[in-house]
mmCIF file of C-alpha atoms in Angstrom:
data_model
loop_
_atom_site.group_PDB
_atom_site.id
_atom_site.type_symbol
_atom_site.label_atom_id
_atom_site.label_comp_id
_atom_site.label_asym_id
_atom_site.label_seq_id
_atom_site.Cartn_x
_atom_site.Cartn_y
_atom_site.Cartn_z
ATOM 1 C CA UNK A 1 -9.581 29.709 -62.351
ATOM 2 C CA UNK A 2 -12.976 30.194 -64.010
ATOM 3 C CA UNK A 3 -12.723 26.844 -65.619
ATOM 4 C CA UNK A 4 -11.830 25.172 -62.180
ATOM 5 C CA UNK A 5 -14.821 26.980 -60.531
ATOM 6 C CA UNK A 6 -17.294 25.832 -63.219
ATOM 7 C CA UNK A 7 -15.866 22.222 -62.799
ATOM 8 C CA UNK A 8 -16.439 22.352 -59.034
ATOM 9 C CA UNK A 9 -20.056 23.692 -59.532
ATOM 10 C CA UNK A 10 -20.781 20.941 -61.979
ATOM 11 C CA UNK A 11 -19.408 18.325 -59.491
ATOM 12 C CA UNK A 12 -21.453 19.789 -56.668
ATOM 13 C CA UNK A 13 -24.620 19.686 -58.821
ATOM 14 C CA UNK A 14 -23.924 16.225 -59.834
ATOM 15 C CA UNK A 15 -23.419 15.211 -56.142
ATOM 16 C CA UNK A 16 -26.668 16.984 -55.192
ATOM 17 C CA UNK A 17 -28.639 15.254 -57.882
ATOM 18 C CA UNK A 18 -27.295 11.907 -56.727
ATOM 19 C CA UNK A 19 -28.315 12.689 -53.183
ATOM 20 C CA UNK A 20 -31.737 13.604 -54.269
ATOM 21 C CA UNK A 21 -32.052 10.376 -56.177
ATOM 22 C CA UNK A 22 -30.940 8.428 -53.141
ATOM 23 C CA UNK A 23 -33.457 10.347 -50.932
ATOM 24 C CA UNK A 24 -36.268 9.518 -53.488
ATOM 25 C CA UNK A 25 -35.251 5.869 -53.301
ATOM 26 C CA UNK A 26 -35.295 6.165 -49.440
ATOM 27 C CA UNK A 27 -38.824 7.712 -49.547
ATOM 28 C CA UNK A 28 -40.180 4.993 -51.949
ATOM 29 C CA UNK A 29 -38.754 2.210 -49.684
ATOM 30 C CA UNK A 30 -40.304 3.919 -46.671
ATOM 31 C CA UNK A 31 -43.611 4.370 -48.533
ATOM 32 C CA UNK A 32 -43.601 0.699 -49.572
ATOM 33 C CA UNK A 33 -42.913 -0.337 -45.889
ATOM 34 C CA UNK A 34 -45.598 1.954 -44.567
ATOM 35 C CA UNK A 35 -48.008 0.626 -47.147
ATOM 36 C CA UNK A 36 -47.296 -2.817 -45.998
ATOM 37 C CA UNK A 37 -48.110 -1.738 -42.511
ATOM 38 C CA UNK A 38 -51.308 0.030 -43.537
ATOM 39 C CA UNK A 39 -52.436 -2.889 -45.603
ATOM 40 C CA UNK A 40 -51.777 -5.269 -42.799
ATOM 41 C CA UNK A 41 -54.164 -3.459 -40.535
ATOM 42 C CA UNK A 42 -56.976 -4.274 -42.890
ATOM 43 C CA UNK A 43 -56.089 -7.972 -43.278
ATOM 44 C CA UNK A 44 -57.746 -10.793 -41.491
ATOM 45 C CA UNK A 45 -55.457 -13.259 -39.604
ATOM 46 C CA UNK A 46 -53.690 -15.783 -41.845
ATOM 47 C CA UNK A 47 -54.771 -18.634 -39.551
ATOM 48 C CA UNK A 48 -57.652 -20.786 -40.642
ATOM 49 C CA UNK A 49 -60.900 -19.687 -38.955
ATOM 50 C CA UNK A 50 -61.560 -23.271 -37.646
ATOM 51 C CA UNK A 51 -58.155 -23.278 -36.078
ATOM 52 C CA UNK A 52 -58.937 -19.843 -34.496
ATOM 53 C CA UNK A 53 -62.156 -21.183 -33.132
ATOM 54 C CA UNK A 54 -60.488 -24.251 -31.667
ATOM 55 C CA UNK A 55 -57.901 -22.181 -29.848
ATOM 56 C CA UNK A 56 -60.479 -19.493 -28.817
ATOM 57 C CA UNK A 57 -62.746 -22.161 -27.491
ATOM 58 C CA UNK A 58 -59.974 -23.750 -25.447
ATOM 59 C CA UNK A 59 -58.980 -20.267 -24.075
ATOM 60 C CA UNK A 60 -62.669 -19.448 -23.232
ATOM 61 C CA UNK A 61 -63.157 -22.754 -21.481
ATOM 62 C CA UNK A 62 -60.034 -22.208 -19.401
ATOM 63 C CA UNK A 63 -61.104 -18.720 -18.546
ATOM 64 C CA UNK A 64 -64.551 -20.047 -17.459
ATOM 65 C CA UNK A 65 -63.184 -22.817 -15.390
ATOM 66 C CA UNK A 66 -60.472 -20.554 -13.883
ATOM 67 C CA UNK A 67 -63.042 -18.593 -12.000
ATOM 68 C CA UNK A 68 -63.452 -21.208 -9.255
ATOM 69 C CA UNK A 69 -64.770 -18.508 -6.766
ATOM 70 C CA UNK A 70 -67.508 -17.518 -9.171
ATOM 71 C CA UNK A 71 -68.440 -21.120 -9.922
ATOM 72 C CA UNK A 72 -68.624 -21.906 -6.207
ATOM 73 C CA UNK A 73 -70.855 -18.944 -5.564
ATOM 74 C CA UNK A 74 -73.190 -19.884 -8.265
ATOM 75 C CA UNK A 75 -73.431 -23.423 -7.003
ATOM 76 C CA UNK A 76 -74.230 -22.177 -3.520
ATOM 77 C CA UNK A 77 -76.906 -19.874 -4.981
ATOM 78 C CA UNK A 78 -78.515 -22.818 -6.785
ATOM 79 C CA UNK A 79 -78.389 -24.991 -3.747
ATOM 80 C CA UNK A 80 -79.765 -22.209 -1.475
ATOM 81 C CA UNK A 81 -82.632 -21.345 -3.881
ATOM 82 C CA UNK A 82 -83.536 -25.001 -4.316
ATOM 83 C CA UNK A 83 -83.670 -25.536 -0.388
ATOM 84 C CA UNK A 84 -85.635 -22.295 0.172
ATOM 85 C CA UNK A 85 -88.222 -23.019 -2.509
ATOM 86 C CA UNK A 86 -88.438 -26.629 -1.295
ATOM 87 C CA UNK A 87 -88.977 -25.475 2.275
ATOM 88 C CA UNK A 88 -91.868 -23.039 1.250
ATOM 89 C CA UNK A 89 -93.643 -25.087 -1.389
ATOM 90 C CA UNK A 90 -95.140 -28.570 -0.908
ATOM 91 C CA UNK A 91 -97.418 -29.205 -3.827
ATOM 92 C CA UNK A 92 -100.436 -31.418 -3.578
ATOM 93 C CA UNK A 93 -103.486 -32.136 -5.734
ATOM 94 C CA UNK A 94 -106.070 -29.846 -4.145
ATOM 95 C CA UNK A 95 -107.418 -26.656 -5.666
ATOM 96 C CA UNK A 96 -105.113 -24.427 -3.807
ATOM 97 C CA UNK A 97 -102.055 -26.148 -5.278
ATOM 98 C CA UNK A 98 -102.943 -24.934 -8.669
ATOM 99 C CA UNK A 99 -102.000 -21.314 -7.819
ATOM 100 C CA UNK A 100 -99.053 -22.557 -5.788
ATOM 101 C CA UNK A 101 -97.730 -24.329 -8.890
ATOM 102 C CA UNK A 102 -98.057 -21.316 -11.116
ATOM 103 C CA UNK A 103 -96.401 -19.164 -8.445
ATOM 104 C CA UNK A 104 -93.501 -21.556 -7.974
ATOM 105 C CA UNK A 105 -92.816 -21.875 -11.764
ATOM 106 C CA UNK A 106 -92.977 -18.143 -12.199
ATOM 107 C CA UNK A 107 -90.328 -17.663 -9.427
ATOM 108 C CA UNK A 108 -88.073 -20.340 -11.004
ATOM 109 C CA UNK A 109 -88.169 -18.566 -14.417
ATOM 110 C CA UNK A 110 -87.551 -15.046 -12.901
ATOM 111 C CA UNK A 111 -84.713 -16.269 -10.758
ATOM 112 C CA UNK A 112 -82.980 -18.105 -13.661
ATOM 113 C CA UNK A 113 -83.487 -14.981 -15.892
ATOM 114 C CA UNK A 114 -81.817 -12.673 -13.229
ATOM 115 C CA UNK A 115 -78.820 -14.917 -12.503
ATOM 116 C CA UNK A 116 -78.029 -15.736 -16.164
ATOM 117 C CA UNK A 117 -78.364 -12.142 -17.460
ATOM 118 C CA UNK A 118 -76.677 -10.508 -14.369
ATOM 119 C CA UNK A 119 -73.628 -12.705 -14.614
ATOM 120 C CA UNK A 120 -73.106 -11.991 -18.251
ATOM 121 C CA UNK A 121 -73.724 -8.245 -18.082
ATOM 122 C CA UNK A 122 -71.171 -7.858 -15.221
ATOM 123 C CA UNK A 123 -68.441 -9.767 -16.976
ATOM 124 C CA UNK A 124 -68.775 -9.299 -20.761
ATOM 125 C CA UNK A 125 -68.148 -5.523 -20.968
ATOM 126 C CA UNK A 126 -64.896 -5.965 -19.114
ATOM 127 C CA UNK A 127 -63.867 -8.842 -21.357
ATOM 128 C CA UNK A 128 -64.854 -6.861 -24.466
ATOM 129 C CA UNK A 129 -62.364 -4.050 -23.630
ATOM 130 C CA UNK A 130 -59.637 -6.587 -23.775
ATOM 131 C CA UNK A 131 -60.876 -8.433 -26.811
ATOM 132 C CA UNK A 132 -61.369 -5.170 -28.752
ATOM 133 C CA UNK A 133 -57.563 -4.592 -28.624
ATOM 134 C CA UNK A 134 -56.848 -8.106 -29.910
ATOM 135 C CA UNK A 135 -59.464 -7.696 -32.678
ATOM 136 C CA UNK A 136 -57.994 -4.403 -33.618
ATOM 137 C CA UNK A 137 -54.539 -6.008 -33.899
ATOM 138 C CA UNK A 138 -56.092 -8.660 -36.261
ATOM 139 C CA UNK A 139 -55.064 -11.372 -34.018
ATOM 140 C CA UNK A 140 -58.392 -13.326 -34.876
ATOM 141 C CA UNK A 141 -61.688 -12.612 -36.424
ATOM 142 C CA UNK A 142 -64.870 -11.561 -34.465
ATOM 143 C CA UNK A 143 -66.892 -14.573 -35.643
ATOM 144 C CA UNK A 144 -64.746 -17.412 -34.181
ATOM 145 C CA UNK A 145 -64.293 -15.459 -30.942
ATOM 146 C CA UNK A 146 -67.947 -14.923 -30.419
ATOM 147 C CA UNK A 147 -68.996 -18.449 -31.250
ATOM 148 C CA UNK A 148 -66.292 -19.836 -28.855
ATOM 149 C CA UNK A 149 -67.498 -17.378 -26.132
ATOM 150 C CA UNK A 150 -71.135 -18.405 -26.525
ATOM 151 C CA UNK A 151 -70.435 -22.082 -26.518
ATOM 152 C CA UNK A 152 -68.042 -22.086 -23.644
ATOM 153 C CA UNK A 153 -70.845 -21.009 -21.223
ATOM 154 C CA UNK A 154 -73.201 -23.927 -22.123
ATOM 155 C CA UNK A 155 -71.619 -26.692 -19.971
ATOM 156 C CA UNK A 156 -71.855 -24.749 -16.747
ATOM 157 C CA UNK A 157 -75.327 -23.629 -17.527
ATOM 158 C CA UNK A 158 -76.294 -27.341 -17.620
ATOM 159 C CA UNK A 159 -74.495 -28.162 -14.477
ATOM 160 C CA UNK A 160 -76.015 -25.257 -12.512
ATOM 161 C CA UNK A 161 -79.559 -26.188 -13.656
ATOM 162 C CA UNK A 162 -79.030 -29.868 -12.969
ATOM 163 C CA UNK A 163 -78.011 -28.994 -9.389
ATOM 164 C CA UNK A 164 -80.958 -26.670 -8.833
ATOM 165 C CA UNK A 165 -83.464 -29.110 -10.509
ATOM 166 C CA UNK A 166 -82.210 -32.091 -8.555
ATOM 167 C CA UNK A 167 -83.021 -30.316 -5.314
ATOM 168 C CA UNK A 168 -86.236 -28.531 -6.068
ATOM 169 C CA UNK A 169 -88.023 -31.125 -8.054
ATOM 170 C CA UNK A 170 -88.248 -33.755 -5.309
ATOM 171 C CA UNK A 171 -88.606 -31.254 -2.450
ATOM 172 C CA UNK A 172 -91.569 -29.362 -3.943
ATOM 173 C CA UNK A 173 -93.140 -32.597 -5.466
ATOM 174 C CA UNK A 174 -93.557 -31.341 -8.921
ATOM 175 C CA UNK A 175 -95.225 -33.820 -11.323
ATOM 176 C CA UNK A 176 -93.360 -37.151 -11.303
ATOM 177 C CA UNK A 177 -91.940 -38.411 -14.649
ATOM 178 C CA UNK A 178 -91.190 -35.113 -16.140
ATOM 179 C CA UNK A 179 -87.872 -34.130 -14.626
ATOM 180 C CA UNK A 180 -85.902 -34.511 -17.877
ATOM 181 C CA UNK A 181 -88.198 -32.159 -19.770
ATOM 182 C CA UNK A 182 -88.093 -29.699 -16.896
ATOM 183 C CA UNK A 183 -84.339 -29.753 -16.836
ATOM 184 C CA UNK A 184 -84.158 -29.224 -20.533
ATOM 185 C CA UNK A 185 -86.561 -26.327 -20.464
ATOM 186 C CA UNK A 186 -84.862 -24.540 -17.609
ATOM 187 C CA UNK A 187 -81.474 -24.980 -19.322
ATOM 188 C CA UNK A 188 -82.831 -23.663 -22.597
ATOM 189 C CA UNK A 189 -84.357 -20.716 -20.807
ATOM 190 C CA UNK A 190 -80.961 -19.926 -19.038
ATOM 191 C CA UNK A 191 -79.211 -20.084 -22.372
ATOM 192 C CA UNK A 192 -81.689 -17.620 -23.843
ATOM 193 C CA UNK A 193 -81.259 -15.345 -20.795
ATOM 194 C CA UNK A 194 -77.473 -15.497 -21.104
ATOM 195 C CA UNK A 195 -77.765 -14.726 -24.865
ATOM 196 C CA UNK A 196 -79.991 -11.653 -24.059
ATOM 197 C CA UNK A 197 -77.363 -10.507 -21.562
ATOM 198 C CA UNK A 198 -74.646 -10.835 -24.283
ATOM 199 C CA UNK A 199 -76.670 -8.355 -26.400
ATOM 200 C CA UNK A 200 -76.726 -5.849 -23.654
ATOM 201 C CA UNK A 201 -73.011 -6.261 -22.878
ATOM 202 C CA UNK A 202 -71.959 -6.059 -26.487
ATOM 203 C CA UNK A 203 -73.640 -2.633 -27.066
ATOM 204 C CA UNK A 204 -72.737 -1.194 -23.734
ATOM 205 C CA UNK A 205 -69.403 0.705 -23.472
ATOM 206 C CA UNK A 206 -68.961 -0.343 -19.760
ATOM 207 C CA UNK A 207 -70.351 -2.535 -17.076
ATOM 208 C CA UNK A 208 -72.026 0.422 -15.381
ATOM 209 C CA UNK A 209 -74.046 1.277 -18.542
ATOM 210 C CA UNK A 210 -74.961 -2.438 -18.957
ATOM 211 C CA UNK A 211 -76.046 -2.718 -15.286
ATOM 212 C CA UNK A 212 -78.120 0.395 -15.647
ATOM 213 C CA UNK A 213 -79.961 -1.161 -18.639
ATOM 214 C CA UNK A 214 -80.615 -4.424 -16.731
ATOM 215 C CA UNK A 215 -83.521 -3.401 -14.320
ATOM 216 C CA UNK A 216 -85.901 -1.906 -16.913
ATOM 217 C CA UNK A 217 -85.472 -4.899 -19.200
ATOM 218 C CA UNK A 218 -86.230 -7.290 -16.363
ATOM 219 C CA UNK A 219 -89.228 -5.278 -15.336
ATOM 220 C CA UNK A 220 -90.612 -5.287 -18.912
ATOM 221 C CA UNK A 221 -90.166 -9.134 -19.003
ATOM 222 C CA UNK A 222 -92.079 -9.553 -15.722
ATOM 223 C CA UNK A 223 -94.909 -7.285 -16.787
ATOM 224 C CA UNK A 224 -95.356 -9.101 -20.189
ATOM 225 C CA UNK A 225 -94.848 -12.639 -18.700
ATOM 226 C CA UNK A 226 -98.340 -13.943 -19.762
ATOM 227 C CA UNK A 227 -99.921 -13.498 -16.336
ATOM 228 C CA UNK A 228 -99.852 -9.845 -15.456
ATOM 229 C CA UNK A 229 -101.576 -8.511 -18.589
ATOM 230 C CA UNK A 230 -103.321 -10.459 -21.383
ATOM 231 C CA UNK A 231 -102.019 -10.092 -24.873
ATOM 232 C CA UNK A 232 -105.325 -8.781 -26.047
ATOM 233 C CA UNK A 233 -105.186 -5.834 -23.605
ATOM 234 C CA UNK A 234 -101.482 -4.998 -24.371
ATOM 235 C CA UNK A 235 -101.029 -1.649 -25.997
ATOM 236 C CA UNK A 236 -100.504 -2.064 -29.714
ATOM 237 C CA UNK A 237 -97.104 -0.477 -29.648
ATOM 238 C CA UNK A 238 -95.803 -3.011 -27.088
ATOM 239 C CA UNK A 239 -97.331 -6.236 -28.413
ATOM 240 C CA UNK A 240 -93.988 -7.091 -29.917
ATOM 241 C CA UNK A 241 -92.626 -7.445 -26.386
ATOM 242 C CA UNK A 242 -94.902 -10.449 -25.923
ATOM 243 C CA UNK A 243 -93.068 -12.225 -28.878
ATOM 244 C CA UNK A 244 -89.633 -11.832 -27.307
ATOM 245 C CA UNK A 245 -90.465 -12.000 -23.648
ATOM 246 C CA UNK A 246 -87.858 -14.248 -21.916
ATOM 247 C CA UNK A 247 -89.961 -14.885 -18.764
ATOM 248 C CA UNK A 248 -93.117 -15.419 -20.828
ATOM 249 C CA UNK A 249 -91.622 -18.255 -22.883
ATOM 250 C CA UNK A 250 -89.779 -19.753 -19.919
ATOM 251 C CA UNK A 251 -92.958 -19.675 -17.699
ATOM 252 C CA UNK A 252 -95.163 -21.074 -20.588
ATOM 253 C CA UNK A 253 -92.756 -24.056 -21.223
ATOM 254 C CA UNK A 254 -92.617 -24.980 -17.509
ATOM 255 C CA UNK A 255 -96.348 -24.665 -17.048
ATOM 256 C CA UNK A 256 -97.147 -26.802 -20.010
ATOM 257 C CA UNK A 257 -94.712 -29.409 -18.762
ATOM 258 C CA UNK A 258 -96.105 -29.346 -15.241
ATOM 259 C CA UNK A 259 -99.895 -29.188 -15.773
ATOM 260 C CA UNK A 260 -100.419 -31.433 -18.821
ATOM 261 C CA UNK A 261 -101.811 -34.701 -17.464
ATOM 262 C CA UNK A 262 -102.516 -33.520 -13.924
ATOM 263 C CA UNK A 263 -105.885 -34.202 -12.128
ATOM 264 C CA UNK A 264 -106.921 -32.106 -9.158
ATOM 265 C CA UNK A 265 -109.237 -32.913 -6.233
ATOM 266 C CA UNK A 266 -112.431 -30.784 -5.968
ATOM 267 C CA UNK A 267 -112.157 -30.926 -2.113
ATOM 268 C CA UNK A 268 -110.361 -28.519 0.107
ATOM 269 C CA UNK A 269 -109.725 -24.826 -0.110
ATOM 270 C CA UNK A 270 -109.835 -23.223 -3.494
ATOM 271 C CA UNK A 271 -109.736 -19.854 -5.368
ATOM 272 C CA UNK A 272 -112.201 -19.229 -8.050
ATOM 273 C CA UNK A 273 -113.987 -21.924 -10.082
ATOM 274 C CA UNK A 274 -113.279 -25.610 -9.559
ATOM 275 C CA UNK A 275 -110.606 -26.895 -11.897
ATOM 276 C CA UNK A 276 -110.429 -30.673 -12.260
ATOM 277 C CA UNK A 277 -107.499 -31.042 -14.828
ATOM 278 C CA UNK A 278 -104.293 -29.395 -15.614
ATOM 279 C CA UNK A 279 -105.485 -28.475 -19.090
ATOM 280 C CA UNK A 280 -108.305 -26.398 -17.593
ATOM 281 C CA UNK A 281 -105.724 -24.603 -15.368
ATOM 282 C CA UNK A 282 -103.708 -23.825 -18.414
ATOM 283 C CA UNK A 283 -106.712 -22.396 -20.124
ATOM 284 C CA UNK A 284 -106.872 -19.676 -17.329
ATOM 285 C CA UNK A 285 -103.723 -18.178 -18.856
ATOM 286 C CA UNK A 286 -104.467 -18.868 -22.449
ATOM 287 C CA UNK A 287 -101.935 -21.705 -22.689
ATOM 288 C CA UNK A 288 -104.349 -24.531 -23.545
ATOM 289 C CA UNK A 289 -103.655 -24.139 -27.321
ATOM 290 C CA UNK A 290 -99.847 -23.940 -26.961
ATOM 291 C CA UNK A 291 -97.377 -26.852 -27.048
ATOM 292 C CA UNK A 292 -93.975 -27.354 -25.619
ATOM 293 C CA UNK A 293 -92.541 -27.559 -29.183
ATOM 294 C CA UNK A 294 -93.793 -23.979 -29.739
ATOM 295 C CA UNK A 295 -91.918 -22.844 -26.624
ATOM 296 C CA UNK A 296 -88.669 -24.606 -27.771
ATOM 297 C CA UNK A 297 -89.031 -23.077 -31.280
ATOM 298 C CA UNK A 298 -89.487 -19.593 -29.893
ATOM 299 C CA UNK A 299 -86.631 -19.759 -27.443
ATOM 300 C CA UNK A 300 -84.294 -21.236 -30.149
ATOM 301 C CA UNK A 301 -85.168 -18.265 -32.327
ATOM 302 C CA UNK A 302 -84.552 -15.887 -29.358
ATOM 303 C CA UNK A 303 -81.149 -17.367 -28.805
ATOM 304 C CA UNK A 304 -80.131 -17.258 -32.499
ATOM 305 C CA UNK A 305 -81.387 -13.652 -32.753
ATOM 306 C CA UNK A 306 -79.586 -12.559 -29.618
ATOM 307 C CA UNK A 307 -76.362 -14.181 -30.775
ATOM 308 C CA UNK A 308 -76.504 -12.456 -34.111
ATOM 309 C CA UNK A 309 -77.301 -9.006 -32.538
ATOM 310 C CA UNK A 310 -74.437 -9.609 -30.074
ATOM 311 C CA UNK A 311 -72.059 -10.385 -32.922
ATOM 312 C CA UNK A 312 -72.919 -7.281 -34.816
ATOM 313 C CA UNK A 313 -72.854 -5.186 -31.457
ATOM 314 C CA UNK A 314 -69.319 -6.455 -30.809
ATOM 315 C CA UNK A 315 -68.160 -5.867 -34.362
ATOM 316 C CA UNK A 316 -69.618 -2.304 -34.564
ATOM 317 C CA UNK A 317 -68.475 -1.153 -31.112
ATOM 318 C CA UNK A 318 -64.962 -2.465 -31.079
ATOM 319 C CA UNK A 319 -62.058 0.010 -30.874
ATOM 320 C CA UNK A 320 -60.980 1.603 -34.086
ATOM 321 C CA UNK A 321 -57.563 3.334 -34.966
ATOM 322 C CA UNK A 322 -56.749 5.984 -37.376
ATOM 323 C CA UNK A 323 -55.011 4.428 -40.457
ATOM 324 C CA UNK A 324 -51.689 5.866 -41.662
ATOM 325 C CA UNK A 325 -51.460 6.338 -45.398
ATOM 326 C CA UNK A 326 -48.323 6.444 -47.406
ATOM 327 C CA UNK A 327 -46.962 9.788 -48.399
ATOM 328 C CA UNK A 328 -47.831 11.219 -51.791
ATOM 329 C CA UNK A 329 -45.327 11.080 -54.608
#
């Protein structure tokens, strides 16, 4: 009986050891599977980034064109503004028209800044909430998505500015022969404003926060637009704002394009000293030493800088999830 009991105990011990070995094997297999899942969360998608960009650009274009109501509203806005400005301003060559031209160009730039930034600020934080989940799932990289997003907005910007320019230019009688440059400068300014809106949207957790940041940024841009305060009298701590002022560079470009080559009559009502040429009028605002190429260079740098900051803002503020680690042996 004792021998049978010992044999039974030995058999039970062997069975237990065998079960323990099977459990260990199961744990190892589970750990390998879990490690595969954990490692996958850190992997970038296997699809080539150029293919990602192509598909993301197609999707972004579809999303942009799908919002037909928003497109129609923006077209109506451009037409309405063009007609309103054209009904108010009729520019001539007398002395009074000098200030009228500066005022009109300033309104054009401020309006373009408002519309480009506001549209991006409203929509991008909402889109970012969806995109963050896809980025967290490693469906695609941040770079291809952001480049596709930025480029998908360009065609409509050109269309809206062409509609606005085609209405306001002949109605207000801006300088003939410079419409193409006017259209290029307004489009470049709208792209810069849209890029600045992307920066705000990328760092804002919600549309409410982005919209709250919008008014003070616009006010700062208007204050440092090159007309309200001279660069020499700007506080030292704020002089950097002049270098990145959206409205300042937009206004400077349009003013240079409009006034270079103009000649004014010395007759009729006037404000201040008599100004005979457009170059003399530009000198009032310290623009006589500036060139259109300087404006294009500055706005191009602004666009590149804003896109870079937006990329980092999107990458740093996207949703993050706790990583599960494999159990210790």
